[in-house]
Coordinates of C-alpha atoms in Angstrom, one line a residue:
M1398 CA 1.3 -102.3 36.2
A1399 CA -1.1 -105.4 35.8
T1400 CA -0.2 -108.0 33.8
Y1401 CA -2.1 -107.6 30.2
T1402 CA -3.8 -110.8 29.9
V1403 CA -5.8 -113.0 26.8
G1404 CA -9.1 -112.1 27.8
D1405 CA -8.0 -108.1 28.5
Y1406 CA -6.9 -108.1 24.6
L1407 CA -10.5 -109.7 23.3
A1408 CA -12.0 -107.2 25.6
E1409 CA -10.5 -104.1 24.1
R1410 CA -10.8 -105.5 20.0
L1411 CA -14.6 -106.1 21.1
V1412 CA -14.8 -102.5 22.2
Q1413 CA -12.8 -101.5 19.3
I1414 CA -15.2 -103.3 16.8
G1415 CA -18.3 -101.9 18.4
I1416 CA -19.6 -104.1 21.0
H1417 CA -20.5 -102.7 24.0
H1418 CA -22.3 -105.4 25.7
Y1419 CA -22.1 -109.0 25.6
F1420 CA -24.3 -112.2 26.7
T1421 CA -23.4 -114.8 28.4
V1422 CA -24.4 -117.9 30.6
P1423 CA -21.2 -118.0 33.1
G1424 CA -19.5 -121.5 33.5
D1425 CA -16.5 -123.2 35.1
Y1426 CA -14.5 -123.4 31.6
N1427 CA -15.3 -119.4 31.5
L1428 CA -15.2 -117.7 34.7
V1429 CA -12.0 -116.5 34.2
L1430 CA -12.5 -114.6 30.8
L1431 CA -16.0 -113.5 32.4
D1432 CA -13.8 -111.6 35.3
K1433 CA -11.6 -110.0 32.3
L1434 CA -14.2 -108.9 30.4
Q1435 CA -16.0 -107.4 33.4
Q1436 CA -12.8 -105.2 33.9
Q1437 CA -13.1 -103.4 30.9
T1438 CA -15.1 -100.7 31.5
N1439 CA -16.7 -99.9 28.0
L1440 CA -18.0 -103.6 28.2
S1441 CA -21.4 -104.2 29.8
E1442 CA -22.4 -108.1 30.2
I1443 CA -25.7 -108.8 30.2
G1444 CA -27.0 -112.4 31.9
C1445 CA -29.1 -114.9 30.4
A1446 CA -31.3 -117.2 31.6
N1447 CA -29.6 -120.2 29.0
E1448 CA -27.3 -120.9 26.1
L1449 CA -30.1 -120.8 23.4
N1450 CA -31.4 -117.5 24.5
C1451 CA -28.0 -116.0 24.7
S1452 CA -27.1 -116.8 21.6
L1453 CA -30.7 -115.7 20.6
A1454 CA -29.8 -112.2 22.1
A1455 CA -26.8 -112.0 20.3
E1456 CA -28.7 -112.7 17.0
G1457 CA -30.6 -109.6 17.8
Y1458 CA -28.0 -107.4 18.8
A1459 CA -26.0 -107.7 15.9
R1460 CA -29.1 -106.6 13.9
A1461 CA -29.1 -103.6 15.8
N1462 CA -25.1 -103.1 16.2
G1463 CA -24.1 -104.8 14.1
A1464 CA -21.8 -107.3 15.7
A1465 CA -22.5 -109.3 18.9
A1466 CA -20.8 -111.1 21.1
C1467 CA -21.8 -114.5 22.9
V1468 CA -19.7 -116.1 26.1
V1469 CA -20.9 -119.6 27.0
T1470 CA -19.1 -122.9 28.9
F1471 CA -17.7 -125.5 27.0
S1472 CA -20.3 -127.8 25.3
V1473 CA -23.1 -127.9 27.7
G1474 CA -23.6 -124.1 27.0
A1475 CA -21.8 -124.2 23.3
F1476 CA -24.2 -127.0 22.2
S1477 CA -27.1 -124.5 23.0
A1478 CA -25.6 -121.7 21.5
F1479 CA -25.0 -123.7 18.2
N1480 CA -28.9 -122.4 17.8
G1481 CA -28.3 -118.9 17.5
T1482 CA -24.9 -119.2 16.1
G1483 CA -26.8 -121.2 13.0
S1484 CA -29.9 -118.1 13.2
A1485 CA -26.9 -115.4 12.9
Y1486 CA -25.1 -117.8 9.8
A1487 CA -28.4 -118.0 7.9
E1488 CA -29.4 -114.4 8.6
N1489 CA -25.6 -112.8 7.7
L1490 CA -24.8 -111.5 10.8
P1491 CA -21.4 -111.2 12.4
L1492 CA -22.2 -113.4 16.4
I1493 CA -18.5 -113.5 18.0
L1494 CA -19.2 -117.1 19.8
I1495 CA -16.5 -117.5 22.3
S1496 CA -16.7 -120.4 24.4
G1497 CA -14.7 -121.2 27.5
S1498 CA -12.8 -125.1 26.9
P1499 CA -10.8 -126.7 29.1
N1500 CA -7.1 -126.4 30.4
T1501 CA -4.5 -127.1 28.2
N1502 CA -3.0 -129.7 30.5
D1503 CA -5.4 -131.6 30.0
A1504 CA -5.3 -132.6 26.9
G1505 CA -1.7 -134.4 26.8
Q1506 CA -2.4 -136.0 30.3
F1507 CA -5.3 -137.4 28.3
H1508 CA -8.2 -136.6 31.3
C1509 CA -11.9 -137.8 30.7
L1510 CA -13.5 -134.2 32.0
H1511 CA -16.8 -133.1 33.0
H1512 CA -18.7 -131.3 30.4
T1513 CA -17.6 -133.8 27.7
L1514 CA -18.6 -136.2 25.5
G1515 CA -16.7 -138.5 27.7
G1516 CA -13.7 -139.2 25.7
T1517 CA -10.0 -137.8 25.5
D1518 CA -10.2 -135.7 22.9
N1519 CA -12.1 -132.8 23.1
T1520 CA -11.3 -131.2 19.6
Y1521 CA -14.8 -132.1 18.1
Q1522 CA -16.2 -128.7 19.2
L1523 CA -13.8 -127.0 17.3
Q1524 CA -15.0 -129.3 14.3
M1525 CA -18.6 -128.4 14.8
A1526 CA -18.5 -124.6 15.1
G1527 CA -16.4 -124.9 11.7
H1528 CA -19.5 -125.6 9.8
I1529 CA -22.1 -122.9 11.5
T1530 CA -19.1 -120.1 11.4
C1531 CA -17.0 -118.5 8.4
C1532 CA -14.0 -118.6 10.7
A1533 CA -13.6 -121.2 14.1
V1534 CA -10.3 -120.9 16.0
A1535 CA -9.0 -122.7 19.4
I1536 CA -6.2 -120.8 21.4
G1537 CA -3.7 -123.0 22.3
R1538 CA -1.1 -120.5 23.4
A1539 CA -1.3 -117.2 24.7
C1540 CA 1.2 -115.8 22.4
E1541 CA -1.1 -116.7 19.3
A1542 CA -4.0 -115.1 21.0
P1543 CA -3.7 -111.6 19.2
R1544 CA -3.4 -113.6 15.2
L1545 CA -6.5 -116.1 16.0
I1546 CA -8.7 -113.0 17.6
D1547 CA -8.0 -110.9 14.8
R1548 CA -8.4 -113.1 12.0
A1549 CA -11.5 -114.5 13.7
L1550 CA -12.8 -110.6 14.2
R1551 CA -11.9 -109.9 10.6
K1552 CA -13.9 -112.7 9.2
A1553 CA -17.0 -112.2 10.4
L1554 CA -16.9 -108.4 9.7
L1555 CA -16.2 -109.6 6.1
A1556 CA -17.8 -111.8 4.9
R1557 CA -20.9 -110.8 7.3
K1558 CA -21.1 -114.0 9.7
P1559 CA -20.9 -115.4 12.7
A1560 CA -16.8 -116.5 14.2
Y1561 CA -16.0 -119.1 17.2
L1562 CA -13.3 -118.0 19.2
E1563 CA -12.2 -121.2 21.8
I1564 CA -10.7 -119.8 25.0
P1565 CA -9.1 -122.6 27.4
T1566 CA -9.7 -121.5 31.1
N1567 CA -5.8 -121.1 31.9
L1568 CA -5.0 -119.2 29.2
A1569 CA -7.8 -116.4 29.5
G1570 CA -6.0 -114.6 32.2
A1571 CA -2.1 -115.2 30.7
E1572 CA 0.0 -112.8 29.5
C1573 CA -0.2 -111.2 26.1
T1574 CA 0.2 -108.4 24.1
R1575 CA -1.3 -105.4 23.4
P1576 CA -3.6 -105.1 20.3
G1577 CA -2.1 -103.0 17.1
P1578 CA -4.4 -100.3 14.9
V1579 CA -7.9 -101.7 14.9
S1580 CA -7.9 -101.0 10.9
A1581 CA -6.2 -104.5 10.3
I1582 CA -9.4 -105.5 11.6
T1583 CA -12.2 -102.9 10.4
S1584 CA -10.4 -101.8 7.1
P1585 CA -12.9 -102.6 4.1
V1586 CA -12.2 -104.9 1.2
A1587 CA -13.2 -102.4 -1.9
S1588 CA -14.3 -104.1 -5.4
D1589 CA -11.8 -105.2 -7.5
S1590 CA -12.0 -102.3 -10.2
A1591 CA -11.6 -104.5 -13.4
S1592 CA -14.9 -106.7 -12.2
L1593 CA -16.5 -103.7 -11.3
Q1594 CA -16.4 -101.9 -14.6
A1595 CA -17.3 -105.4 -16.2
A1596 CA -20.6 -106.0 -14.2
I1597 CA -21.1 -102.7 -14.8
T1598 CA -20.9 -102.3 -18.5
R1599 CA -22.7 -105.7 -19.0
S1600 CA -25.4 -104.9 -16.5
A1601 CA -26.3 -101.3 -18.4
D1602 CA -26.1 -103.1 -21.7
Y1603 CA -28.9 -105.8 -20.5
L1604 CA -30.8 -103.3 -18.5
R1605 CA -31.1 -100.4 -21.9
G1606 CA -32.2 -103.4 -24.0
R1607 CA -35.2 -103.7 -21.6
Q1608 CA -38.5 -102.3 -21.7
K1609 CA -40.1 -102.7 -18.4
P1610 CA -37.2 -103.2 -15.6
L1611 CA -38.3 -103.7 -12.0
I1612 CA -36.3 -103.9 -8.9
L1613 CA -36.6 -107.1 -6.5
V1614 CA -35.6 -106.2 -3.0
G1615 CA -33.7 -109.2 -0.6
P1616 CA -32.6 -109.5 2.7
K1617 CA -29.2 -108.9 2.3
V1618 CA -29.2 -105.0 1.4
R1619 CA -29.5 -104.7 4.8
R1620 CA -26.5 -106.8 5.8
A1621 CA -24.4 -105.4 2.9
G1622 CA -25.2 -101.6 4.1
A1623 CA -26.8 -100.9 0.7
E1624 CA -29.9 -99.6 1.9
K1625 CA -29.6 -96.1 0.7
Q1626 CA -27.9 -96.9 -2.5
L1627 CA -30.6 -98.9 -3.6
L1628 CA -32.9 -95.7 -2.8
E1629 CA -30.5 -93.7 -5.0
L1630 CA -30.6 -96.6 -8.0
A1631 CA -34.4 -96.9 -7.3
E1632 CA -35.1 -93.4 -7.7
R1633 CA -33.1 -92.5 -10.2
I1634 CA -34.6 -95.4 -12.5
G1635 CA -38.1 -94.9 -11.7
C1636 CA -39.2 -98.3 -12.1
A1637 CA -41.6 -100.5 -9.5
V1638 CA -39.7 -101.9 -6.2
A1639 CA -40.8 -105.1 -4.7
V1640 CA -38.9 -106.8 -2.0
Q1641 CA -39.5 -110.4 -0.7
P1642 CA -40.9 -110.8 2.8
A1643 CA -38.1 -111.0 4.9
A1644 CA -36.7 -108.2 3.2
K1645 CA -39.8 -106.3 4.4
G1646 CA -38.9 -102.1 5.5
M1647 CA -35.5 -102.4 3.5
F1648 CA -37.2 -100.2 0.9
P1649 CA -39.4 -97.4 2.2
E1650 CA -43.1 -98.3 2.3
D1651 CA -44.0 -94.5 1.9
S1652 CA -42.2 -94.6 -1.4
S1653 CA -44.4 -93.9 -4.4
Q1654 CA -42.1 -96.7 -6.1
F1655 CA -43.0 -99.4 -3.4
V1656 CA -45.2 -101.8 -4.6
G1657 CA -45.2 -104.3 -2.3
I1658 CA -44.3 -107.7 -1.0
F1659 CA -43.4 -110.3 -3.4
W1660 CA -44.5 -113.7 -1.9
G1661 CA -46.1 -115.1 -5.2
Q1662 CA -49.9 -116.5 -4.6
V1663 CA -49.6 -114.5 -1.0
S1664 CA -48.0 -110.8 -2.2
T1665 CA -49.2 -107.9 -1.0
L1666 CA -50.3 -104.9 -3.0
A1667 CA -50.6 -107.0 -6.1
A1668 CA -46.6 -107.1 -6.3
D1669 CA -46.8 -110.0 -8.1
T1670 CA -48.8 -109.3 -10.8
I1671 CA -45.9 -106.5 -11.7
V1672 CA -43.2 -108.7 -11.0
N1673 CA -44.2 -111.2 -13.4
W1674 CA -45.2 -108.4 -16.1
A1675 CA -41.7 -107.4 -16.0
D1676 CA -39.1 -108.1 -18.8
A1677 CA -35.8 -107.4 -16.7
I1678 CA -35.8 -107.6 -13.2
I1679 CA -33.1 -106.9 -11.0
C1680 CA -32.2 -109.0 -7.9
V1681 CA -30.8 -107.0 -5.1
G1682 CA -29.8 -109.0 -2.5
T1683 CA -32.2 -111.5 -2.7
V1684 CA -32.7 -115.1 -1.4
F1685 CA -34.9 -117.5 -3.0
T1686 CA -35.8 -120.7 -1.2
D1687 CA -39.3 -123.1 -0.6
Y1688 CA -40.5 -120.4 1.8
S1689 CA -39.9 -117.7 0.1
T1690 CA -41.3 -119.0 -3.1
V1691 CA -44.3 -120.4 -1.7
G1692 CA -42.7 -124.2 -2.2
W1693 CA -41.2 -123.3 -5.2
T1694 CA -43.6 -122.0 -6.9
A1695 CA -43.3 -118.3 -7.5
V1696 CA -39.9 -118.1 -9.1
P1697 CA -39.2 -115.5 -11.7
N1698 CA -39.6 -117.2 -15.2
I1699 CA -37.3 -114.3 -17.3
P1700 CA -33.4 -114.4 -17.0
L1701 CA -32.7 -112.3 -13.7
L1702 CA -29.7 -110.1 -12.9
V1703 CA -28.7 -110.8 -9.6
A1704 CA -26.7 -108.1 -7.7
E1705 CA -25.2 -110.3 -4.2
M1706 CA -23.5 -108.5 -1.3
D1707 CA -20.3 -109.4 -3.3
H1708 CA -21.0 -110.4 -6.4
V1709 CA -23.2 -110.4 -9.7
T1710 CA -24.2 -112.9 -11.9
F1711 CA -26.1 -113.2 -15.2
P1712 CA -27.5 -116.6 -16.6
K1713 CA -23.9 -116.6 -18.6
A1714 CA -21.6 -114.2 -16.8
H1715 CA -20.2 -114.3 -13.3
F1716 CA -18.4 -111.0 -11.6
S1717 CA -16.6 -111.7 -8.2
R1718 CA -15.4 -109.2 -6.0
V1719 CA -18.2 -106.7 -6.5
R1720 CA -19.6 -104.8 -3.7
L1721 CA -23.2 -104.5 -3.6
C1722 CA -22.9 -100.9 -2.5
E1723 CA -20.5 -99.6 -5.2
F1724 CA -22.2 -102.0 -8.3
L1725 CA -25.6 -100.1 -7.2
T1726 CA -24.2 -96.6 -7.1
Q1727 CA -22.0 -96.8 -10.3
L1728 CA -24.9 -98.5 -12.2
G1729 CA -27.2 -95.9 -11.2
A1730 CA -24.7 -93.2 -13.2
E1731 CA -25.3 -95.4 -16.4
L1732 CA -28.7 -95.5 -16.5
G1733 CA -31.7 -93.4 -17.4
R1734 CA -35.3 -93.2 -16.2
N1735 CA -37.2 -96.2 -17.1
D1736 CA -40.6 -96.0 -15.5
A1737 CA -42.6 -98.3 -17.4
T1738 CA -43.5 -100.4 -14.4
M1739 CA -44.8 -97.9 -12.5
I1740 CA -47.1 -96.9 -15.3
E1741 CA -48.6 -100.1 -15.4
Y1742 CA -48.8 -100.7 -11.7
R1743 CA -51.1 -97.5 -11.6
R1744 CA -53.5 -99.2 -13.3
L1745 CA -53.3 -102.0 -11.8
C1746 CA -52.6 -101.8 -7.9
P1747 CA -55.8 -102.9 -5.7
D1748 CA -57.6 -100.3 -4.0
P1749 CA -56.8 -99.3 0.0
V1750 CA -58.2 -101.7 2.1
L1751 CA -60.6 -99.8 4.5
M1752 CA -60.8 -101.5 8.4
Q1753 CA -63.5 -101.0 10.4
P1754 CA -63.0 -100.9 14.0
A1755 CA -64.4 -103.4 15.9
A1756 CA -67.6 -103.0 18.4
H1757 CA -65.6 -102.7 21.9
Y1758 CA -67.6 -105.6 23.4
Q1759 CA -67.2 -108.2 20.0
P1760 CA -64.9 -110.8 20.4
L1761 CA -61.2 -110.3 19.1
T1762 CA -60.3 -111.4 16.0
R1763 CA -56.7 -111.7 13.4
K1764 CA -57.8 -109.1 11.5
E1765 CA -58.5 -106.6 14.7
I1766 CA -55.6 -107.0 16.3
N1767 CA -53.7 -106.0 13.5
R1768 CA -55.9 -103.1 12.9
Q1769 CA -55.0 -101.1 16.2
V1770 CA -51.3 -102.8 16.0
Q1771 CA -51.1 -100.4 13.1
N1772 CA -51.9 -97.5 15.1
I1773 CA -49.5 -97.7 17.3
L1774 CA -46.3 -98.2 14.6
D1775 CA -44.7 -94.9 14.4
G1776 CA -41.3 -93.9 12.8
N1777 CA -39.4 -94.9 15.8
T1778 CA -41.4 -98.3 15.8
T1779 CA -39.4 -101.5 15.6
L1780 CA -41.4 -104.2 14.7
F1781 CA -40.6 -107.9 15.2
A1782 CA -42.4 -110.4 13.3
E1783 CA -42.1 -114.1 15.1
T1784 CA -41.9 -117.5 12.8
G1785 CA -45.8 -118.4 12.7
D1786 CA -48.5 -116.6 11.6
S1787 CA -47.2 -113.5 12.8
W1788 CA -45.2 -113.7 9.4
F1789 CA -48.6 -113.0 7.3
N1790 CA -50.4 -110.6 9.8
S1791 CA -46.9 -108.8 9.7
M1792 CA -46.7 -108.1 5.8
G1793 CA -50.0 -106.5 5.9
L1794 CA -49.0 -103.8 8.0
R1795 CA -47.8 -100.8 6.3
L1796 CA -44.7 -99.0 8.0
P1797 CA -44.4 -95.5 8.2
A1798 CA -41.3 -93.4 7.3
G1799 CA -38.4 -94.5 9.8
A1800 CA -40.0 -97.5 11.4
D1801 CA -38.4 -100.9 11.0
F1802 CA -38.7 -104.3 10.7
E1803 CA -37.0 -107.4 11.9
I1804 CA -38.1 -111.4 10.4
E1805 CA -35.9 -114.1 10.7
M1806 CA -37.3 -116.3 7.6
Q1807 CA -33.9 -118.2 6.9
W1808 CA -33.7 -119.7 10.1
G1809 CA -37.7 -119.7 11.4
H1810 CA -36.5 -121.0 14.8
I1811 CA -39.7 -120.7 16.8
G1812 CA -39.0 -118.4 19.9
W1813 CA -36.5 -116.3 18.1
S1814 CA -38.5 -113.2 18.8
I1815 CA -38.1 -113.1 22.5
P1816 CA -34.9 -112.7 23.1
A1817 CA -33.5 -111.2 19.6
A1818 CA -35.8 -108.4 21.0
L1819 CA -33.8 -108.3 24.1
G1820 CA -30.6 -107.7 22.5
Y1821 CA -31.7 -105.5 20.1
A1822 CA -33.2 -103.4 22.7
I1823 CA -30.1 -103.2 24.7
A1824 CA -28.4 -102.0 21.3
N1825 CA -31.1 -99.5 20.1
P1826 CA -32.6 -98.3 23.9
G1827 CA -34.4 -95.4 22.2
R1828 CA -36.7 -97.1 19.9
R1829 CA -40.3 -98.3 20.4
L1830 CA -40.2 -102.3 20.3
V1831 CA -43.1 -104.3 19.3
V1832 CA -43.2 -108.2 18.9
L1833 CA -45.9 -110.4 17.1
V1834 CA -45.6 -113.5 19.2
G1835 CA -47.7 -116.4 19.0
D1836 CA -48.3 -118.6 22.2
G1837 CA -46.0 -121.9 20.8
S1838 CA -43.6 -119.5 20.2
F1839 CA -43.2 -118.0 23.2
Q1840 CA -43.4 -121.4 25.5
V1841 CA -40.0 -121.8 23.6
T1842 CA -37.9 -118.8 25.3
A1843 CA -40.0 -117.4 28.0
Q1844 CA -37.8 -117.1 30.1
E1845 CA -35.8 -114.3 28.6
V1846 CA -38.8 -111.7 29.5
S1847 CA -37.3 -111.7 33.1
Q1848 CA -34.0 -110.0 31.6
M1849 CA -36.7 -107.5 30.3
V1850 CA -38.1 -107.2 33.5
R1851 CA -34.6 -106.7 35.2
L1852 CA -33.2 -104.0 32.9
R1853 CA -36.7 -102.2 32.6
L1854 CA -37.3 -102.7 29.1
P1855 CA -40.4 -101.0 27.5
I1856 CA -41.0 -104.0 24.6
I1857 CA -44.5 -104.7 24.2
M1858 CA -45.4 -108.0 22.9
I1859 CA -48.5 -108.9 21.1
L1860 CA -48.4 -112.7 21.9
I1861 CA -51.4 -114.2 19.8
N1862 CA -52.8 -117.0 21.6
N1863 CA -54.9 -119.6 20.2
R1864 CA -53.2 -123.2 21.3
G1865 CA -51.4 -124.5 19.0
Y1866 CA -48.5 -124.1 16.1
T1867 CA -51.1 -122.6 13.8
I1868 CA -48.0 -122.4 10.9
E1869 CA -47.5 -126.2 11.2
V1870 CA -51.3 -126.9 11.5
E1871 CA -51.9 -125.4 7.6
I1872 CA -48.9 -127.2 6.5
H1873 CA -49.1 -130.8 8.7
D1874 CA -51.8 -131.0 10.9
G1875 CA -51.9 -133.6 13.8
P1876 CA -52.1 -134.0 17.7
Y1877 CA -49.1 -132.7 18.1
N1878 CA -49.7 -129.3 17.4
K1879 CA -52.0 -128.7 20.0
I1880 CA -49.9 -127.2 23.1
K1881 CA -50.4 -127.0 27.0
N1882 CA -52.0 -123.5 27.4
W1883 CA -50.4 -121.5 30.0
D1884 CA -51.7 -117.8 31.8
Y1885 CA -49.5 -116.0 29.5
S1886 CA -50.3 -112.6 31.9
L1887 CA -49.8 -114.3 34.8
L1888 CA -46.6 -115.6 34.1
V1889 CA -45.2 -112.5 33.4
R1890 CA -46.5 -110.6 36.5
A1891 CA -44.4 -113.7 38.1
F1892 CA -41.2 -112.8 36.9
N1893 CA -41.2 -109.1 38.6
A1894 CA -40.8 -110.9 41.9
N1895 CA -40.5 -107.9 44.4
D1896 CA -38.4 -105.5 42.4
G1897 CA -39.7 -105.8 38.3
D1898 CA -42.6 -103.8 36.5
A1899 CA -43.8 -105.6 34.1
L1900 CA -46.9 -105.7 32.6
G1901 CA -49.4 -108.7 32.2
L1902 CA -52.6 -108.2 30.6
R1903 CA -55.2 -109.7 28.9
A1904 CA -57.3 -109.0 26.2
N1905 CA -60.9 -110.8 25.0
T1906 CA -62.2 -108.3 23.1
A1907 CA -61.5 -105.4 20.3
G1908 CA -62.4 -102.9 23.4
M1909 CA -60.2 -104.9 26.0
L1910 CA -57.3 -105.0 23.5
S1911 CA -57.7 -101.1 22.5
D1912 CA -57.5 -100.6 26.5
A1913 CA -54.5 -102.8 26.9
I1914 CA -52.3 -101.3 24.2
A1915 CA -53.1 -97.9 26.0
R1916 CA -51.6 -98.8 28.7
A1917 CA -48.5 -100.8 27.0
V1918 CA -47.8 -97.4 24.9
G1919 CA -47.5 -95.8 28.1
H1920 CA -45.8 -98.1 30.3
R1921 CA -42.0 -96.9 30.3
D1922 CA -40.5 -98.8 33.5
G1923 CA -40.6 -102.2 32.1
P1924 CA -42.1 -104.8 29.5
T1925 CA -45.6 -105.3 28.5
L1926 CA -47.5 -108.7 27.4
I1927 CA -50.6 -108.7 25.8
E1928 CA -52.4 -112.0 25.7
C1929 CA -54.7 -112.1 23.2
A1930 CA -57.1 -115.0 22.9
I1931 CA -58.2 -115.4 19.7
D1932 CA -60.7 -118.6 18.0
Q1933 CA -58.2 -121.7 17.1
D1934 CA -59.5 -121.1 12.8
D1935 CA -59.2 -117.5 12.7
C1936 CA -55.6 -117.2 11.2
S1937 CA -54.9 -115.6 7.7
K1938 CA -55.8 -116.9 4.3
E1939 CA -52.4 -115.9 3.2
L1940 CA -51.1 -118.4 5.5
I1941 CA -53.7 -121.5 4.3
T1942 CA -52.2 -121.0 0.6
W1943 CA -48.8 -120.8 1.5
G1944 CA -49.1 -124.1 4.0
H1945 CA -50.9 -125.7 0.9
Y1946 CA -47.9 -125.3 -1.7
V1947 CA -44.9 -125.7 1.1
A1948 CA -46.5 -129.2 2.3
A1949 CA -46.8 -130.1 -1.5
A1950 CA -43.5 -128.7 -2.0
N1951 CA -42.4 -131.0 1.0
S1952 CA -44.4 -134.0 -0.2
R1953 CA -42.6 -134.6 -3.8
P1954 CA -41.5 -138.5 -3.9
P1955 CA -38.3 -139.0 -4.3
V1956 CA -36.7 -138.8 -8.2
L1957 CA -35.4 -141.9 -9.4
H1958 CA -32.2 -142.1 -11.3
A1959 CA -31.5 -145.1 -13.8
D1960 CA -29.2 -146.8 -12.7

């Protein structure tokens, strides 16, 4: 009978918590571990072009699957993967970063090793990982592996944050015990009953004393698995529901209670007007940052009832260990109907904007691109919005019932969408993925299109080519925001080599884009990239406005403190 090893234990636990693919770049310190992972029949390996892309692909996989794994080598691999791990931390995603490490004998023999900083103390990587994960462990003996692996996985699943596992090259194949029941890792933590009841009582009393309640939805709702409970609460109260930009798609946009994206001066559907009219705001999973508040100019100016993933707060009260799903369900049972904000919103909501199609021969514009993308969104579509002008363009697109939306607004890494879409498509192959990405962002992570080609994933990428970092231009312009142009459509075709079937198309006019989108929708044997050439000055007024306020926030002078 074959020896059961540390690598076998990790592979079995990953499958048990629902991970069926891991993303990797091989290196000599993780090769034995990769051999062990490949032996697990319910686990598939996805090779990536580099560790940055590898970690971002895992981040995207976690969005669709609930958890993900990324396997890299020591230092030269892990340092690059820390970027995507940081994204997973900021975006509340349980990504398990697994790094191979040197042989355990080298530390005691004070060897200077390759892939290190050149010293003899190589604990620095574990220390660094501790700042961007909820749990970082290094396995020093095979007998400790079960306990440490289980601890890291459980903490990641409970906190919805990344965890770090460091496995020496000579321990991946070392013998260890088999795992016990997986419930030790996956069993949820319920709310503290007394805290939950106190939070419900206080919240209900607060809301009964208000005449104009409104719900504001934030991006942590999905991470907490509370979308169903949120909808039930909203329908029970009957009030208006606005969402933060990073929470687009987390409340149905076809609901009669949806009043748009609340984003200060760049809100959609007059959401800011009704938010500012309300006298009570139930903040569900919200995140207020300089970006989401338009340079701190759009912070609600009334006391907020804030329901987080695991606690509830008022200006003068705090209730710990209150799970969001349970809180929303029980709060709804205590409240009656109050649709005052919906009655007012019907009076002030803007009329629908009717977009006239551009003539086939007319030069392509940002608005025409949006109009045509809107036409291909259906209930089976997931729309990815890359950092930059794509954020603002995507906010104006209406998601039909069943459609989903992904954005990385907290971390804001340009290039995120390409590898993240790869990971998402692997976890959820039945959905149509449409990616809105700028040329500058695409240049950061373009290599991962080759994996889309390799796996024949029919991802549609709408690349806006305006020859620069448009979002940076509107915050602070300079020559550094102009980039070298690429032949993007030709580059994608180059990834085909002799065995791929990607489409690389270019559109300069409205008619060319219409034809290209039709080809992309019908193409199922690989990705399609449509390079859309537009004028450099063709950006949304929302981005221009937002950029002015963010620039002002960035340029605030230091506060001088008296001695």
